[in-house]
Amino acid sequence: MTKQKLLYQTIYTQKAEPSNTSSQEPIPRKQNNHNKLIHYSGFKHQIFLISLLFVGLIYSPTVQAQLLSENTIENFQKQAKRPKLPRNGAPTGRRRAGAGRNPECPSSLTRLTALVPGNQGKSFLASTVADYPTFWFYVPELPKTITKAEFVLQTQDGRQVQNVYRKPLTLSGKPGIISVTPPAKPQYSLKANQTYHWYFHIYCGDTQATSDNFYVDGFMQKQVLTQTLNNQLKTAKPREYLAFSANNIWYDALTNLGQLRRANPQNAMINQDWVNLLNVLGLQDFAKEPIVEHYNLE
C-alpha cells in the first residue's frame, strides 16, 4: 500500500470513528463506500501529480533550451539564402571596402568586410539590445606598414550628423576576424529606438587623404529588451545567440557566438553554429577565418 493511500485511510478513520462508540463494529456497506472514496481520491491525486510532473518538464529551462536550440539551428539551415535588399527605405551601407584611388595601396584592402547582414557589397540596417554593442570585421593580410585604423559612431537626424564616438586604433597585423567595442561610459551608451551610423576605416597612408582611406560602414538600431526576449535569453544561456538570432537581433547574436567561439575554439557545436550563422548572413567566405583580436577602445 502506498504512503499516499495510507495517509488518506488514516485521515478517514480518524474522522469516521465516533468518540464514544469505539467498540462498535463498522457497518460493512458504509465501509465499502468509504473504501471506494479513498481509492478514487488517491487516483485523482496521482493524476494531479503526473500532470504537475509533465507541466514541469515542458516548462523546465533545460527542455526549453533544447527546443530553442533545435528550432534555431534548423532555421539556420533553412535560411541559407542571402537576405534580400530591404524595400522599406531603410538605409544601407558598404559591407565590403571598395577600391581606393591610390595605386600604392595594396589591393588586399578591398577584402576588408563588415560582419553584418547584407547582400554582396551592401550592409543592411540591423538591431541590438546592448547599451555598448560590439562590432565585427574581417581584416585581410596587410603589409606591416599598414597599421592605422579608426572606428566612428554617429547619430544622424536628417542632414545633421553628430559624432557619438571616434577613436583611432592600431592593428595587430594578424589577418582574420576582429571585434571592436567602444568604452562602457554613459556618454557612449546607445539610446532606445535610435538609429546609429558607424564606420570602420583602414588607412594605407595619410589619414587625411580620402584616396588612402578604405572603409566599411553600416546602420544599427537600438531596441528595447522585452521581457519575452529576456526570458528566452535566460533559457538559452550561455548560448544566447539562439534567442538573438530567432528575434533578428543580429549584432548581439554574432557577438555572443563569436565570444563563445574564441573561448572554445575546439568546440564542434559552437564552430558549426558559427558557420551556420555566417551562412545565413551571406558571409560564408569568412566562416573558417580565425578570430584574432578584440579591441576594447578607451
PDB file of C-alpha atoms in Angstrom:
ATOM      1  CA  MET A   1       0.000   0.000   0.000  1.00  0.00           C
ATOM      2  CA  THR A   2       1.372   3.416  -0.917  1.00  0.00           C
ATOM      3  CA  LYS A   3       2.090   6.088   1.659  1.00  0.00           C
ATOM      4  CA  GLN A   4      -0.413   8.359  -0.040  1.00  0.00           C
ATOM      5  CA  LYS A   5      -3.270   5.799   0.272  1.00  0.00           C
ATOM      6  CA  LEU A   6      -2.260   5.048   3.869  1.00  0.00           C
ATOM      7  CA  LEU A   7      -2.418   8.763   4.656  1.00  0.00           C
ATOM      8  CA  TYR A   8      -5.891   9.050   3.175  1.00  0.00           C
ATOM      9  CA  GLN A   9      -7.100   5.987   5.141  1.00  0.00           C
ATOM     10  CA  THR A  10      -5.678   7.342   8.382  1.00  0.00           C
ATOM     11  CA  ILE A  11      -7.436  10.673   7.916  1.00  0.00           C
ATOM     12  CA  TYR A  12     -10.666   8.911   7.004  1.00  0.00           C
ATOM     13  CA  THR A  13     -10.523   6.568  10.058  1.00  0.00           C
ATOM     14  CA  GLN A  14      -9.936   9.475  12.428  1.00  0.00           C
ATOM     15  CA  LYS A  15     -12.972  11.255  11.060  1.00  0.00           C
ATOM     16  CA  ALA A  16     -15.212   8.153  10.847  1.00  0.00           C
ATOM     17  CA  GLU A  17     -14.858   6.742  14.392  1.00  0.00           C
ATOM     18  CA  PRO A  18     -17.311   8.261  16.922  1.00  0.00           C
ATOM     19  CA  SER A  19     -15.682   9.314  20.188  1.00  0.00           C
ATOM     20  CA  ASN A  20     -17.945   7.136  22.459  1.00  0.00           C
ATOM     21  CA  THR A  21     -18.536   4.122  20.234  1.00  0.00           C
ATOM     22  CA  SER A  22     -15.016   2.777  19.676  1.00  0.00           C
ATOM     23  CA  SER A  23     -16.160  -0.769  20.483  1.00  0.00           C
ATOM     24  CA  GLN A  24     -18.816  -0.837  17.793  1.00  0.00           C
ATOM     25  CA  GLU A  25     -18.060  -2.681  14.570  1.00  0.00           C
ATOM     26  CA  PRO A  26     -18.272  -0.629  11.366  1.00  0.00           C
ATOM     27  CA  ILE A  27     -21.180  -1.218   9.041  1.00  0.00           C
ATOM     28  CA  PRO A  28     -19.827  -3.206   6.059  1.00  0.00           C
ATOM     29  CA  ARG A  29     -21.799  -1.347   3.379  1.00  0.00           C
ATOM     30  CA  LYS A  30     -20.651   2.106   4.511  1.00  0.00           C
ATOM     31  CA  GLN A  31     -17.082   0.823   4.831  1.00  0.00           C
ATOM     32  CA  ASN A  32     -17.175  -0.310   1.196  1.00  0.00           C
ATOM     33  CA  ASN A  33     -18.389   3.107   0.099  1.00  0.00           C
ATOM     34  CA  HIS A  34     -15.649   4.739   2.104  1.00  0.00           C
ATOM     35  CA  ASN A  35     -13.023   2.458   0.572  1.00  0.00           C
ATOM     36  CA  LYS A  36     -14.198   3.460  -2.888  1.00  0.00           C
ATOM     37  CA  LEU A  37     -13.899   7.097  -1.897  1.00  0.00           C
ATOM     38  CA  ILE A  38     -10.362   6.506  -0.639  1.00  0.00           C
ATOM     39  CA  HIS A  39      -9.262   4.775  -3.834  1.00  0.00           C
ATOM     40  CA  TYR A  40     -10.916   7.429  -6.003  1.00  0.00           C
ATOM     41  CA  SER A  41      -9.243  10.259  -4.051  1.00  0.00           C
ATOM     42  CA  GLY A  42      -5.869   8.544  -4.275  1.00  0.00           C
ATOM     43  CA  PHE A  43      -6.297   8.047  -8.017  1.00  0.00           C
ATOM     44  CA  LYS A  44      -7.176  11.729  -8.510  1.00  0.00           C
ATOM     45  CA  HIS A  45      -4.108  12.756  -6.537  1.00  0.00           C
ATOM     46  CA  GLN A  46      -1.855  10.527  -8.639  1.00  0.00           C
ATOM     47  CA  ILE A  47      -3.270  12.040 -11.826  1.00  0.00           C
ATOM     48  CA  PHE A  48      -2.631  15.507 -10.381  1.00  0.00           C
ATOM     49  CA  LEU A  49       0.993  14.662  -9.539  1.00  0.00           C
ATOM     50  CA  ILE A  50       1.588  13.232 -13.022  1.00  0.00           C
ATOM     51  CA  SER A  51       0.135  16.389 -14.574  1.00  0.00           C
ATOM     52  CA  LEU A  52       2.421  18.573 -12.470  1.00  0.00           C
ATOM     53  CA  LEU A  53       5.415  16.477 -13.489  1.00  0.00           C
ATOM     54  CA  PHE A  54       4.507  16.772 -17.164  1.00  0.00           C
ATOM     55  CA  VAL A  55       3.956  20.546 -16.977  1.00  0.00           C
ATOM     56  CA  GLY A  56       7.202  20.985 -15.062  1.00  0.00           C
ATOM     57  CA  LEU A  57       9.075  19.018 -17.695  1.00  0.00           C
ATOM     58  CA  ILE A  58       7.657  21.035 -20.583  1.00  0.00           C
ATOM     59  CA  TYR A  59       8.459  24.356 -18.937  1.00  0.00           C
ATOM     60  CA  SER A  60      11.842  23.447 -17.475  1.00  0.00           C
ATOM     61  CA  PRO A  61      14.771  25.610 -18.701  1.00  0.00           C
ATOM     62  CA  THR A  62      16.613  22.525 -19.948  1.00  0.00           C
ATOM     63  CA  VAL A  63      13.789  21.409 -22.221  1.00  0.00           C
ATOM     64  CA  GLN A  64      13.097  24.958 -23.405  1.00  0.00           C
ATOM     65  CA  ALA A  65      16.758  25.467 -24.252  1.00  0.00           C
ATOM     66  CA  GLN A  66      16.856  22.187 -26.157  1.00  0.00           C
ATOM     67  CA  LEU A  67      13.735  23.077 -28.140  1.00  0.00           C
ATOM     68  CA  LEU A  68      15.022  26.590 -28.818  1.00  0.00           C
ATOM     69  CA  SER A  69      18.390  25.212 -29.917  1.00  0.00           C
ATOM     70  CA  GLU A  70      16.889  22.624 -32.253  1.00  0.00           C
ATOM     71  CA  ASN A  71      14.454  25.087 -33.818  1.00  0.00           C
ATOM     72  CA  THR A  72      17.037  27.816 -34.321  1.00  0.00           C
ATOM     73  CA  ILE A  73      19.709  25.565 -35.787  1.00  0.00           C
ATOM     74  CA  GLU A  74      17.088  24.155 -38.129  1.00  0.00           C
ATOM     75  CA  ASN A  75      16.240  27.729 -39.137  1.00  0.00           C
ATOM     76  CA  PHE A  76      19.943  28.393 -39.797  1.00  0.00           C
ATOM     77  CA  GLN A  77      19.990  25.516 -42.239  1.00  0.00           C
ATOM     78  CA  LYS A  78      16.726  26.502 -43.926  1.00  0.00           C
ATOM     79  CA  GLN A  79      17.689  30.192 -44.282  1.00  0.00           C
ATOM     80  CA  ALA A  80      20.935  29.571 -46.125  1.00  0.00           C
ATOM     81  CA  LYS A  81      19.937  32.083 -48.835  1.00  0.00           C
ATOM     82  CA  ARG A  82      21.303  35.586 -48.558  1.00  0.00           C
ATOM     83  CA  PRO A  83      18.813  38.193 -47.317  1.00  0.00           C
ATOM     84  CA  LYS A  84      17.120  40.387 -49.881  1.00  0.00           C
ATOM     85  CA  LEU A  85      17.536  44.131 -50.088  1.00  0.00           C
ATOM     86  CA  PRO A  86      15.093  45.908 -47.749  1.00  0.00           C
ATOM     87  CA  ARG A  87      12.154  47.546 -49.511  1.00  0.00           C
ATOM     88  CA  ASN A  88      11.020  49.904 -46.757  1.00  0.00           C
ATOM     89  CA  GLY A  89      13.553  52.635 -47.425  1.00  0.00           C
ATOM     90  CA  ALA A  90      15.892  51.501 -44.635  1.00  0.00           C
ATOM     91  CA  PRO A  91      19.427  52.851 -45.063  1.00  0.00           C
ATOM     92  CA  THR A  92      22.195  50.664 -46.460  1.00  0.00           C
ATOM     93  CA  GLY A  93      25.947  50.931 -46.115  1.00  0.00           C
ATOM     94  CA  ARG A  94      29.119  49.407 -47.520  1.00  0.00           C
ATOM     95  CA  ARG A  95      29.724  45.882 -46.260  1.00  0.00           C
ATOM     96  CA  ARG A  96      32.901  45.396 -48.288  1.00  0.00           C
ATOM     97  CA  ALA A  97      35.537  48.052 -48.898  1.00  0.00           C
ATOM     98  CA  GLY A  98      35.766  49.393 -52.434  1.00  0.00           C
ATOM     99  CA  ALA A  99      38.913  50.078 -54.403  1.00  0.00           C
ATOM    100  CA  GLY A 100      40.907  53.116 -53.329  1.00  0.00           C
ATOM    101  CA  ARG A 101      42.284  55.699 -55.699  1.00  0.00           C
ATOM    102  CA  ASN A 102      45.877  55.420 -54.529  1.00  0.00           C
ATOM    103  CA  PRO A 103      47.679  52.846 -56.727  1.00  0.00           C
ATOM    104  CA  GLU A 104      50.280  52.340 -53.979  1.00  0.00           C
ATOM    105  CA  CYS A 105      47.662  50.884 -51.609  1.00  0.00           C
ATOM    106  CA  PRO A 106      47.552  47.066 -51.657  1.00  0.00           C
ATOM    107  CA  SER A 107      44.600  45.505 -53.444  1.00  0.00           C
ATOM    108  CA  SER A 108      44.058  43.172 -50.469  1.00  0.00           C
ATOM    109  CA  LEU A 109      42.460  46.092 -48.602  1.00  0.00           C
ATOM    110  CA  THR A 110      39.374  45.673 -50.775  1.00  0.00           C
ATOM    111  CA  ARG A 111      38.673  42.463 -48.841  1.00  0.00           C
ATOM    112  CA  LEU A 112      38.011  44.430 -45.658  1.00  0.00           C
ATOM    113  CA  THR A 113      34.497  43.268 -44.708  1.00  0.00           C
ATOM    114  CA  ALA A 114      31.960  44.090 -42.005  1.00  0.00           C
ATOM    115  CA  LEU A 115      30.303  41.016 -40.484  1.00  0.00           C
ATOM    116  CA  VAL A 116      26.731  42.286 -40.663  1.00  0.00           C
ATOM    117  CA  PRO A 117      23.558  41.326 -42.534  1.00  0.00           C
ATOM    118  CA  GLY A 118      23.639  42.395 -46.156  1.00  0.00           C
ATOM    119  CA  ASN A 119      23.757  41.408 -49.778  1.00  0.00           C
ATOM    120  CA  GLN A 120      27.083  41.239 -51.588  1.00  0.00           C
ATOM    121  CA  GLY A 121      28.731  44.615 -51.023  1.00  0.00           C
ATOM    122  CA  LYS A 122      25.835  46.313 -49.200  1.00  0.00           C
ATOM    123  CA  SER A 123      25.144  46.254 -45.464  1.00  0.00           C
ATOM    124  CA  PHE A 124      21.625  46.363 -44.045  1.00  0.00           C
ATOM    125  CA  LEU A 125      20.139  48.064 -41.015  1.00  0.00           C
ATOM    126  CA  ALA A 126      20.241  45.594 -38.088  1.00  0.00           C
ATOM    127  CA  SER A 127      19.383  45.660 -34.390  1.00  0.00           C
ATOM    128  CA  THR A 128      20.983  45.412 -30.969  1.00  0.00           C
ATOM    129  CA  VAL A 129      19.672  45.492 -27.408  1.00  0.00           C
ATOM    130  CA  ALA A 130      23.121  46.207 -25.951  1.00  0.00           C
ATOM    131  CA  ASP A 131      23.982  49.583 -24.462  1.00  0.00           C
ATOM    132  CA  TYR A 132      27.576  49.131 -25.628  1.00  0.00           C
ATOM    133  CA  PRO A 133      27.491  46.780 -28.631  1.00  0.00           C
ATOM    134  CA  THR A 134      30.451  45.085 -30.272  1.00  0.00           C
ATOM    135  CA  PHE A 135      31.255  45.367 -33.988  1.00  0.00           C
ATOM    136  CA  TRP A 136      32.918  42.608 -36.040  1.00  0.00           C
ATOM    137  CA  PHE A 137      35.144  42.865 -39.097  1.00  0.00           C
ATOM    138  CA  TYR A 138      37.321  40.725 -41.302  1.00  0.00           C
ATOM    139  CA  VAL A 139      40.764  42.265 -41.835  1.00  0.00           C
ATOM    140  CA  PRO A 140      42.834  40.707 -44.656  1.00  0.00           C
ATOM    141  CA  GLU A 141      46.573  40.164 -44.613  1.00  0.00           C
ATOM    142  CA  LEU A 142      48.275  43.543 -44.982  1.00  0.00           C
ATOM    143  CA  PRO A 143      51.812  44.874 -45.280  1.00  0.00           C
ATOM    144  CA  LYS A 144      53.456  45.561 -41.928  1.00  0.00           C
ATOM    145  CA  THR A 145      53.451  49.268 -42.733  1.00  0.00           C
ATOM    146  CA  ILE A 146      49.635  49.413 -42.631  1.00  0.00           C
ATOM    147  CA  THR A 147      48.511  49.557 -39.009  1.00  0.00           C
ATOM    148  CA  LYS A 148      46.322  52.670 -38.776  1.00  0.00           C
ATOM    149  CA  ALA A 149      42.585  52.186 -38.368  1.00  0.00           C
ATOM    150  CA  GLU A 150      39.695  54.183 -36.969  1.00  0.00           C
ATOM    151  CA  PHE A 151      36.219  53.462 -35.618  1.00  0.00           C
ATOM    152  CA  VAL A 152      33.462  56.093 -35.792  1.00  0.00           C
ATOM    153  CA  LEU A 153      29.923  56.016 -34.359  1.00  0.00           C
ATOM    154  CA  GLN A 154      27.419  58.715 -35.335  1.00  0.00           C
ATOM    155  CA  THR A 155      23.811  59.730 -34.954  1.00  0.00           C
ATOM    156  CA  GLN A 156      22.004  61.227 -37.905  1.00  0.00           C
ATOM    157  CA  ASP A 157      18.872  63.364 -37.758  1.00  0.00           C
ATOM    158  CA  GLY A 158      18.001  64.333 -41.289  1.00  0.00           C
ATOM    159  CA  ARG A 159      21.091  66.051 -42.638  1.00  0.00           C
ATOM    160  CA  GLN A 160      22.521  66.746 -39.201  1.00  0.00           C
ATOM    161  CA  VAL A 161      25.294  64.321 -38.270  1.00  0.00           C
ATOM    162  CA  GLN A 162      26.853  64.139 -34.820  1.00  0.00           C
ATOM    163  CA  ASN A 163      29.774  62.015 -33.695  1.00  0.00           C
ATOM    164  CA  VAL A 164      28.990  59.909 -30.650  1.00  0.00           C
ATOM    165  CA  TYR A 165      32.407  58.315 -30.602  1.00  0.00           C
ATOM    166  CA  ARG A 166      35.547  58.458 -32.730  1.00  0.00           C
ATOM    167  CA  LYS A 167      38.750  56.618 -31.930  1.00  0.00           C
ATOM    168  CA  PRO A 168      41.900  55.586 -33.840  1.00  0.00           C
ATOM    169  CA  LEU A 169      43.368  52.147 -33.183  1.00  0.00           C
ATOM    170  CA  THR A 170      46.480  50.237 -34.143  1.00  0.00           C
ATOM    171  CA  LEU A 171      46.016  46.944 -35.966  1.00  0.00           C
ATOM    172  CA  SER A 172      47.955  43.933 -34.705  1.00  0.00           C
ATOM    173  CA  GLY A 173      48.941  42.802 -38.211  1.00  0.00           C
ATOM    174  CA  LYS A 174      47.224  39.421 -37.871  1.00  0.00           C
ATOM    175  CA  PRO A 175      44.801  38.570 -40.684  1.00  0.00           C
ATOM    176  CA  GLY A 176      41.412  37.319 -39.575  1.00  0.00           C
ATOM    177  CA  ILE A 177      38.309  38.423 -37.711  1.00  0.00           C
ATOM    178  CA  ILE A 178      38.482  41.216 -35.157  1.00  0.00           C
ATOM    179  CA  SER A 179      35.927  42.777 -32.810  1.00  0.00           C
ATOM    180  CA  VAL A 180      35.701  46.365 -31.603  1.00  0.00           C
ATOM    181  CA  THR A 181      33.834  47.602 -28.520  1.00  0.00           C
ATOM    182  CA  PRO A 182      33.519  51.303 -27.603  1.00  0.00           C
ATOM    183  CA  PRO A 183      34.102  52.190 -23.925  1.00  0.00           C
ATOM    184  CA  ALA A 184      31.301  51.479 -21.453  1.00  0.00           C
ATOM    185  CA  LYS A 185      30.788  55.088 -20.416  1.00  0.00           C
ATOM    186  CA  PRO A 186      27.397  56.814 -20.055  1.00  0.00           C
ATOM    187  CA  GLN A 187      28.070  59.321 -22.835  1.00  0.00           C
ATOM    188  CA  TYR A 188      28.540  56.454 -25.314  1.00  0.00           C
ATOM    189  CA  SER A 189      25.521  54.399 -24.247  1.00  0.00           C
ATOM    190  CA  LEU A 190      23.045  53.801 -27.082  1.00  0.00           C
ATOM    191  CA  LYS A 191      19.553  55.244 -26.729  1.00  0.00           C
ATOM    192  CA  ALA A 192      16.463  53.134 -27.306  1.00  0.00           C
ATOM    193  CA  ASN A 193      14.850  53.343 -30.757  1.00  0.00           C
ATOM    194  CA  GLN A 194      17.724  55.495 -32.045  1.00  0.00           C
ATOM    195  CA  THR A 195      19.430  54.642 -35.350  1.00  0.00           C
ATOM    196  CA  TYR A 196      23.224  54.904 -35.486  1.00  0.00           C
ATOM    197  CA  HIS A 197      25.679  55.049 -38.371  1.00  0.00           C
ATOM    198  CA  TRP A 198      29.116  53.516 -37.857  1.00  0.00           C
ATOM    199  CA  TYR A 199      32.343  53.450 -39.912  1.00  0.00           C
ATOM    200  CA  PHE A 200      35.486  51.356 -39.749  1.00  0.00           C
ATOM    201  CA  HIS A 201      38.462  52.798 -41.649  1.00  0.00           C
ATOM    202  CA  ILE A 202      41.865  51.385 -42.528  1.00  0.00           C
ATOM    203  CA  TYR A 203      44.431  53.833 -43.883  1.00  0.00           C
ATOM    204  CA  CYS A 204      47.267  52.804 -46.167  1.00  0.00           C
ATOM    205  CA  GLY A 205      48.937  56.193 -45.929  1.00  0.00           C
ATOM    206  CA  ASP A 206      47.819  59.673 -44.939  1.00  0.00           C
ATOM    207  CA  THR A 207      44.815  59.532 -42.613  1.00  0.00           C
ATOM    208  CA  GLN A 208      43.606  62.867 -44.023  1.00  0.00           C
ATOM    209  CA  ALA A 209      43.706  61.735 -47.661  1.00  0.00           C
ATOM    210  CA  THR A 210      40.489  60.145 -48.928  1.00  0.00           C
ATOM    211  CA  SER A 211      42.426  58.260 -51.597  1.00  0.00           C
ATOM    212  CA  ASP A 212      44.245  56.354 -48.846  1.00  0.00           C
ATOM    213  CA  ASN A 213      41.062  55.537 -46.960  1.00  0.00           C
ATOM    214  CA  PHE A 214      39.453  52.095 -47.194  1.00  0.00           C
ATOM    215  CA  TYR A 215      36.293  51.711 -45.139  1.00  0.00           C
ATOM    216  CA  VAL A 216      33.115  49.780 -44.428  1.00  0.00           C
ATOM    217  CA  ASP A 217      30.003  51.250 -42.816  1.00  0.00           C
ATOM    218  CA  GLY A 218      26.544  50.260 -41.656  1.00  0.00           C
ATOM    219  CA  PHE A 219      23.487  51.187 -39.631  1.00  0.00           C
ATOM    220  CA  MET A 220      22.364  49.935 -36.246  1.00  0.00           C
ATOM    221  CA  GLN A 221      19.152  50.455 -34.310  1.00  0.00           C
ATOM    222  CA  LYS A 222      18.947  50.115 -30.528  1.00  0.00           C
ATOM    223  CA  GLN A 223      15.867  48.149 -29.466  1.00  0.00           C
ATOM    224  CA  VAL A 224      14.341  47.798 -26.016  1.00  0.00           C
ATOM    225  CA  LEU A 225      14.930  44.450 -24.324  1.00  0.00           C
ATOM    226  CA  THR A 226      11.452  42.969 -23.878  1.00  0.00           C
ATOM    227  CA  GLN A 227      10.506  40.628 -21.058  1.00  0.00           C
ATOM    228  CA  THR A 228       9.809  37.873 -23.589  1.00  0.00           C
ATOM    229  CA  LEU A 229      13.276  38.133 -25.122  1.00  0.00           C
ATOM    230  CA  ASN A 230      14.861  38.390 -21.694  1.00  0.00           C
ATOM    231  CA  ASN A 231      13.186  35.129 -20.649  1.00  0.00           C
ATOM    232  CA  GLN A 232      14.378  33.460 -23.842  1.00  0.00           C
ATOM    233  CA  LEU A 233      17.930  34.641 -23.205  1.00  0.00           C
ATOM    234  CA  LYS A 234      17.901  33.200 -19.680  1.00  0.00           C
ATOM    235  CA  THR A 235      16.612  29.905 -21.041  1.00  0.00           C
ATOM    236  CA  ALA A 236      19.234  29.696 -23.795  1.00  0.00           C
ATOM    237  CA  LYS A 237      22.209  30.766 -21.635  1.00  0.00           C
ATOM    238  CA  PRO A 238      25.134  30.505 -22.359  1.00  0.00           C
ATOM    239  CA  ARG A 239      24.033  30.133 -25.991  1.00  0.00           C
ATOM    240  CA  GLU A 240      22.080  33.380 -26.067  1.00  0.00           C
ATOM    241  CA  TYR A 241      22.783  33.694 -29.782  1.00  0.00           C
ATOM    242  CA  LEU A 242      19.989  31.170 -30.364  1.00  0.00           C
ATOM    243  CA  ALA A 243      17.436  33.601 -28.927  1.00  0.00           C
ATOM    244  CA  PHE A 244      19.052  36.660 -30.500  1.00  0.00           C
ATOM    245  CA  SER A 245      19.070  35.166 -33.997  1.00  0.00           C
ATOM    246  CA  ALA A 246      15.493  33.892 -33.625  1.00  0.00           C
ATOM    247  CA  ASN A 247      14.461  37.504 -32.932  1.00  0.00           C
ATOM    248  CA  ASN A 248      16.631  39.075 -35.676  1.00  0.00           C
ATOM    249  CA  ILE A 249      18.979  40.760 -33.176  1.00  0.00           C
ATOM    250  CA  TRP A 250      21.980  40.081 -35.390  1.00  0.00           C
ATOM    251  CA  TYR A 251      24.671  42.253 -33.798  1.00  0.00           C
ATOM    252  CA  ASP A 252      24.214  40.566 -30.420  1.00  0.00           C
ATOM    253  CA  ALA A 253      23.844  37.083 -31.906  1.00  0.00           C
ATOM    254  CA  LEU A 254      27.183  37.480 -33.639  1.00  0.00           C
ATOM    255  CA  THR A 255      28.839  38.886 -30.519  1.00  0.00           C
ATOM    256  CA  ASN A 256      27.659  36.131 -28.187  1.00  0.00           C
ATOM    257  CA  LEU A 257      28.547  33.352 -30.611  1.00  0.00           C
ATOM    258  CA  GLY A 258      31.852  34.971 -31.573  1.00  0.00           C
ATOM    259  CA  GLN A 259      32.891  35.238 -27.924  1.00  0.00           C
ATOM    260  CA  LEU A 260      31.996  31.589 -27.336  1.00  0.00           C
ATOM    261  CA  ARG A 261      33.954  30.541 -30.421  1.00  0.00           C
ATOM    262  CA  ARG A 262      37.030  32.474 -29.356  1.00  0.00           C
ATOM    263  CA  ALA A 263      36.876  30.981 -25.851  1.00  0.00           C
ATOM    264  CA  ASN A 264      36.171  27.452 -27.146  1.00  0.00           C
ATOM    265  CA  PRO A 265      37.967  27.128 -30.492  1.00  0.00           C
ATOM    266  CA  GLN A 266      37.773  23.299 -30.446  1.00  0.00           C
ATOM    267  CA  ASN A 267      34.041  23.054 -29.648  1.00  0.00           C
ATOM    268  CA  ALA A 268      32.460  21.352 -32.675  1.00  0.00           C
ATOM    269  CA  MET A 269      28.904  22.500 -31.891  1.00  0.00           C
ATOM    270  CA  ILE A 270      29.890  26.142 -31.485  1.00  0.00           C
ATOM    271  CA  ASN A 271      32.024  26.060 -34.635  1.00  0.00           C
ATOM    272  CA  GLN A 272      29.156  24.580 -36.628  1.00  0.00           C
ATOM    273  CA  ASP A 273      26.714  27.176 -35.298  1.00  0.00           C
ATOM    274  CA  TRP A 274      29.201  29.884 -36.279  1.00  0.00           C
ATOM    275  CA  VAL A 275      29.309  28.502 -39.829  1.00  0.00           C
ATOM    276  CA  ASN A 276      25.504  28.329 -39.924  1.00  0.00           C
ATOM    277  CA  LEU A 277      25.104  31.893 -38.677  1.00  0.00           C
ATOM    278  CA  LEU A 278      27.549  33.350 -41.206  1.00  0.00           C
ATOM    279  CA  ASN A 279      25.804  31.368 -43.945  1.00  0.00           C
ATOM    280  CA  VAL A 280      22.509  32.994 -43.002  1.00  0.00           C
ATOM    281  CA  LEU A 281      24.167  36.418 -43.166  1.00  0.00           C
ATOM    282  CA  GLY A 282      25.723  35.671 -46.550  1.00  0.00           C
ATOM    283  CA  LEU A 283      29.240  35.667 -45.097  1.00  0.00           C
ATOM    284  CA  GLN A 284      30.162  32.027 -45.650  1.00  0.00           C
ATOM    285  CA  ASP A 285      33.529  33.017 -47.169  1.00  0.00           C
ATOM    286  CA  PHE A 286      34.696  34.040 -43.681  1.00  0.00           C
ATOM    287  CA  ALA A 287      33.252  31.156 -41.674  1.00  0.00           C
ATOM    288  CA  LYS A 288      36.618  29.417 -41.293  1.00  0.00           C
ATOM    289  CA  GLU A 289      38.656  32.524 -40.566  1.00  0.00           C
ATOM    290  CA  PRO A 290      40.187  32.709 -37.059  1.00  0.00           C
ATOM    291  CA  ILE A 291      39.132  35.317 -34.513  1.00  0.00           C
ATOM    292  CA  VAL A 292      42.457  37.017 -33.881  1.00  0.00           C
ATOM    293  CA  GLU A 293      41.867  40.176 -31.853  1.00  0.00           C
ATOM    294  CA  HIS A 294      39.429  42.082 -29.671  1.00  0.00           C
ATOM    295  CA  TYR A 295      39.806  45.831 -29.208  1.00  0.00           C
ATOM    296  CA  ASN A 296      38.341  47.409 -26.068  1.00  0.00           C
ATOM    297  CA  LEU A 297      38.535  51.065 -27.001  1.00  0.00           C
ATOM    298  CA  GLU A 298      39.089  53.828 -24.466  1.00  0.00           C
TER     299      GLU A 298
END
